[in-house]
Amino acid sequence: MTRILTGGLGKAEVVHAVRELRLPDVEVALSSDMDAAVKLGSGQADYYLGTCHTGAGASLGVLVGLLGSAACHTFGRSAPSEGDVAPLLASGVTVFGFAVDRIDAVVPVVVRAIARAR
């Protein structure tokens, strides 16, 4: 089972978007950034999707500080392709940030890439 946590301004919308994909073996839950850092660090969760207005600092600030920049990536206001996400996953990125108004464009791409990679 792949466990994804969501946080930030659009965390409820991200949960909804992940659930709408109806992917088997993907579980999603609301979280705070601090709780997510603890759960990711202890193996209780696998990935974190964070949102803020710009997709830059606030969506990932605590996680970058606690888990390190190598584990985190922000798409900002861009919408990635699965080809953008796969190498990030392969390099060990488990934390993704993006702008709250890009949820519909980013979540399906990232979560499907996660499901394929696992």
PDB file of C-alpha atoms in Angstrom:
ATOM      1  CA  MET A   1       0.000   0.000   0.000  1.00  0.00           C
ATOM      2  CA  THR A   2       1.329   3.443  -0.943  1.00  0.00           C
ATOM      3  CA  ARG A   3       0.533   6.042   1.715  1.00  0.00           C
ATOM      4  CA  ILE A   4       0.297   9.666   0.602  1.00  0.00           C
ATOM      5  CA  LEU A   5      -0.163  12.580   3.009  1.00  0.00           C
ATOM      6  CA  THR A   6      -1.412  16.017   1.970  1.00  0.00           C
ATOM      7  CA  GLY A   7      -0.917  19.392   3.563  1.00  0.00           C
ATOM      8  CA  GLY A   8      -1.160  23.089   2.930  1.00  0.00           C
ATOM      9  CA  LEU A   9      -3.946  25.320   1.681  1.00  0.00           C
ATOM     10  CA  GLY A  10      -5.532  22.784  -0.647  1.00  0.00           C
ATOM     11  CA  LYS A  11      -5.012  19.610   1.347  1.00  0.00           C
ATOM     12  CA  ALA A  12      -8.690  18.601   1.290  1.00  0.00           C
ATOM     13  CA  GLU A  13      -8.870  19.208  -2.457  1.00  0.00           C
ATOM     14  CA  VAL A  14      -5.744  17.090  -2.971  1.00  0.00           C
ATOM     15  CA  VAL A  15      -7.310  14.226  -0.998  1.00  0.00           C
ATOM     16  CA  HIS A  16     -10.386  14.462  -3.203  1.00  0.00           C
ATOM     17  CA  ALA A  17      -8.293  14.540  -6.401  1.00  0.00           C
ATOM     18  CA  VAL A  18      -6.285  11.469  -5.331  1.00  0.00           C
ATOM     19  CA  ARG A  19      -9.420   9.534  -4.397  1.00  0.00           C
ATOM     20  CA  GLU A  20     -11.048  10.419  -7.723  1.00  0.00           C
ATOM     21  CA  LEU A  21      -8.237   8.529  -9.477  1.00  0.00           C
ATOM     22  CA  ARG A  22      -9.430   5.294  -7.821  1.00  0.00           C
ATOM     23  CA  LEU A  23      -5.980   3.732  -7.942  1.00  0.00           C
ATOM     24  CA  PRO A  24      -5.637   0.413  -6.150  1.00  0.00           C
ATOM     25  CA  ASP A  25      -3.122   0.310  -3.327  1.00  0.00           C
ATOM     26  CA  VAL A  26      -3.003   4.117  -2.967  1.00  0.00           C
ATOM     27  CA  GLU A  27      -4.160   5.545   0.351  1.00  0.00           C
ATOM     28  CA  VAL A  28      -4.368   9.295   1.054  1.00  0.00           C
ATOM     29  CA  ALA A  29      -4.876  11.291   4.254  1.00  0.00           C
ATOM     30  CA  LEU A  30      -4.873  14.874   5.483  1.00  0.00           C
ATOM     31  CA  SER A  31      -1.826  15.942   7.452  1.00  0.00           C
ATOM     32  CA  SER A  32       0.138  18.869   8.737  1.00  0.00           C
ATOM     33  CA  ASP A  33       3.663  19.445   7.497  1.00  0.00           C
ATOM     34  CA  MET A  34       5.164  18.608  10.899  1.00  0.00           C
ATOM     35  CA  ASP A  35       3.183  15.377  11.228  1.00  0.00           C
ATOM     36  CA  ALA A  36       4.080  14.442   7.656  1.00  0.00           C
ATOM     37  CA  ALA A  37       7.794  14.949   8.306  1.00  0.00           C
ATOM     38  CA  VAL A  38       7.628  12.619  11.300  1.00  0.00           C
ATOM     39  CA  LYS A  39       5.625   9.979   9.434  1.00  0.00           C
ATOM     40  CA  LEU A  40       7.825  10.114   6.339  1.00  0.00           C
ATOM     41  CA  GLY A  41      10.957   9.917   8.439  1.00  0.00           C
ATOM     42  CA  SER A  42       9.683   6.921  10.390  1.00  0.00           C
ATOM     43  CA  GLY A  43       8.273   5.002   7.414  1.00  0.00           C
ATOM     44  CA  GLN A  44       4.632   5.499   8.415  1.00  0.00           C
ATOM     45  CA  ALA A  45       3.984   7.327   5.122  1.00  0.00           C
ATOM     46  CA  ASP A  46       5.559   7.208   1.687  1.00  0.00           C
ATOM     47  CA  TYR A  47       4.880  10.572   0.018  1.00  0.00           C
ATOM     48  CA  TYR A  48       3.695  14.090   0.801  1.00  0.00           C
ATOM     49  CA  LEU A  49       1.878  16.501  -1.519  1.00  0.00           C
ATOM     50  CA  GLY A  50       1.879  20.095  -0.279  1.00  0.00           C
ATOM     51  CA  THR A  51       0.095  23.126  -1.661  1.00  0.00           C
ATOM     52  CA  CYS A  52       0.341  26.876  -1.169  1.00  0.00           C
ATOM     53  CA  HIS A  53      -0.382  29.943  -3.275  1.00  0.00           C
ATOM     54  CA  THR A  54       2.861  29.765  -5.261  1.00  0.00           C
ATOM     55  CA  GLY A  55       3.889  26.135  -4.791  1.00  0.00           C
ATOM     56  CA  ALA A  56       7.292  27.265  -3.624  1.00  0.00           C
ATOM     57  CA  GLY A  57       8.248  27.966  -0.016  1.00  0.00           C
ATOM     58  CA  ALA A  58       5.238  27.469   2.218  1.00  0.00           C
ATOM     59  CA  SER A  59       4.168  24.185   0.657  1.00  0.00           C
ATOM     60  CA  LEU A  60       7.449  22.503   1.620  1.00  0.00           C
ATOM     61  CA  GLY A  61       9.391  24.706   4.031  1.00  0.00           C
ATOM     62  CA  VAL A  62       9.154  22.499   7.116  1.00  0.00           C
ATOM     63  CA  LEU A  63       9.751  19.309   5.144  1.00  0.00           C
ATOM     64  CA  VAL A  64      12.852  20.703   3.433  1.00  0.00           C
ATOM     65  CA  GLY A  65      14.160  21.723   6.837  1.00  0.00           C
ATOM     66  CA  LEU A  66      13.519  18.349   8.462  1.00  0.00           C
ATOM     67  CA  LEU A  67      14.017  15.874   5.607  1.00  0.00           C
ATOM     68  CA  GLY A  68      16.514  17.761   3.457  1.00  0.00           C
ATOM     69  CA  SER A  69      16.265  19.311   0.028  1.00  0.00           C
ATOM     70  CA  ALA A  70      17.168  16.065  -1.758  1.00  0.00           C
ATOM     71  CA  ALA A  71      13.856  14.536  -0.634  1.00  0.00           C
ATOM     72  CA  CYS A  72      11.787  17.523  -1.782  1.00  0.00           C
ATOM     73  CA  HIS A  73      10.795  19.075  -5.092  1.00  0.00           C
ATOM     74  CA  THR A  74       8.475  21.904  -5.994  1.00  0.00           C
ATOM     75  CA  PHE A  75       6.733  22.296  -9.301  1.00  0.00           C
ATOM     76  CA  GLY A  76       5.689  25.807  -8.340  1.00  0.00           C
ATOM     77  CA  ARG A  77       3.038  26.915 -10.769  1.00  0.00           C
ATOM     78  CA  SER A  78       4.036  24.516 -13.537  1.00  0.00           C
ATOM     79  CA  ALA A  79       2.252  21.312 -14.485  1.00  0.00           C
ATOM     80  CA  PRO A  80       4.681  18.388 -14.851  1.00  0.00           C
ATOM     81  CA  SER A  81       4.448  15.477 -17.222  1.00  0.00           C
ATOM     82  CA  GLU A  82       4.938  11.936 -16.004  1.00  0.00           C
ATOM     83  CA  GLY A  83       8.319  12.087 -17.714  1.00  0.00           C
ATOM     84  CA  ASP A  84       9.222  14.936 -15.351  1.00  0.00           C
ATOM     85  CA  VAL A  85       8.085  13.031 -12.259  1.00  0.00           C
ATOM     86  CA  ALA A  86       9.594   9.573 -12.891  1.00  0.00           C
ATOM     87  CA  PRO A  87      13.245  10.670 -12.575  1.00  0.00           C
ATOM     88  CA  LEU A  88      12.443  12.579  -9.391  1.00  0.00           C
ATOM     89  CA  LEU A  89      10.921   9.449  -7.870  1.00  0.00           C
ATOM     90  CA  ALA A  90      13.888   7.380  -9.007  1.00  0.00           C
ATOM     91  CA  SER A  91      16.244   9.836  -7.285  1.00  0.00           C
ATOM     92  CA  GLY A  92      14.397   9.463  -3.977  1.00  0.00           C
ATOM     93  CA  VAL A  93      12.122  12.504  -3.946  1.00  0.00           C
ATOM     94  CA  THR A  94       9.148  11.799  -1.672  1.00  0.00           C
ATOM     95  CA  VAL A  95       7.841  15.336  -1.076  1.00  0.00           C
ATOM     96  CA  PHE A  96       6.202  17.419  -3.798  1.00  0.00           C
ATOM     97  CA  GLY A  97       4.959  20.992  -3.644  1.00  0.00           C
ATOM     98  CA  PHE A  98       2.798  22.895  -6.096  1.00  0.00           C
ATOM     99  CA  ALA A  99       0.424  25.830  -6.343  1.00  0.00           C
ATOM    100  CA  VAL A 100      -3.059  25.324  -4.978  1.00  0.00           C
ATOM    101  CA  ASP A 101      -4.641  26.406  -8.257  1.00  0.00           C
ATOM    102  CA  ARG A 102      -2.749  23.635 -10.088  1.00  0.00           C
ATOM    103  CA  ILE A 103      -4.186  20.688  -8.122  1.00  0.00           C
ATOM    104  CA  ASP A 104      -6.215  19.352 -11.050  1.00  0.00           C
ATOM    105  CA  ALA A 105      -3.195  19.441 -13.364  1.00  0.00           C
ATOM    106  CA  VAL A 106      -0.533  18.148 -10.955  1.00  0.00           C
ATOM    107  CA  VAL A 107      -2.152  15.533  -8.716  1.00  0.00           C
ATOM    108  CA  PRO A 108      -3.158  13.012 -11.410  1.00  0.00           C
ATOM    109  CA  VAL A 109       0.290  13.146 -13.019  1.00  0.00           C
ATOM    110  CA  VAL A 110       2.244  12.810  -9.781  1.00  0.00           C
ATOM    111  CA  VAL A 111       0.051  10.155  -8.196  1.00  0.00           C
ATOM    112  CA  ARG A 112      -0.083   8.008 -11.322  1.00  0.00           C
ATOM    113  CA  ALA A 113       3.711   8.222 -11.578  1.00  0.00           C
ATOM    114  CA  ILE A 114       3.980   7.189  -7.915  1.00  0.00           C
ATOM    115  CA  ALA A 115       1.640   4.240  -8.502  1.00  0.00           C
ATOM    116  CA  ARG A 116       3.661   3.101 -11.518  1.00  0.00           C
ATOM    117  CA  ALA A 117       6.957   3.441  -9.677  1.00  0.00           C
ATOM    118  CA  ARG A 118       5.849   1.282  -6.757  1.00  0.00           C
TER     119      ARG A 118
END
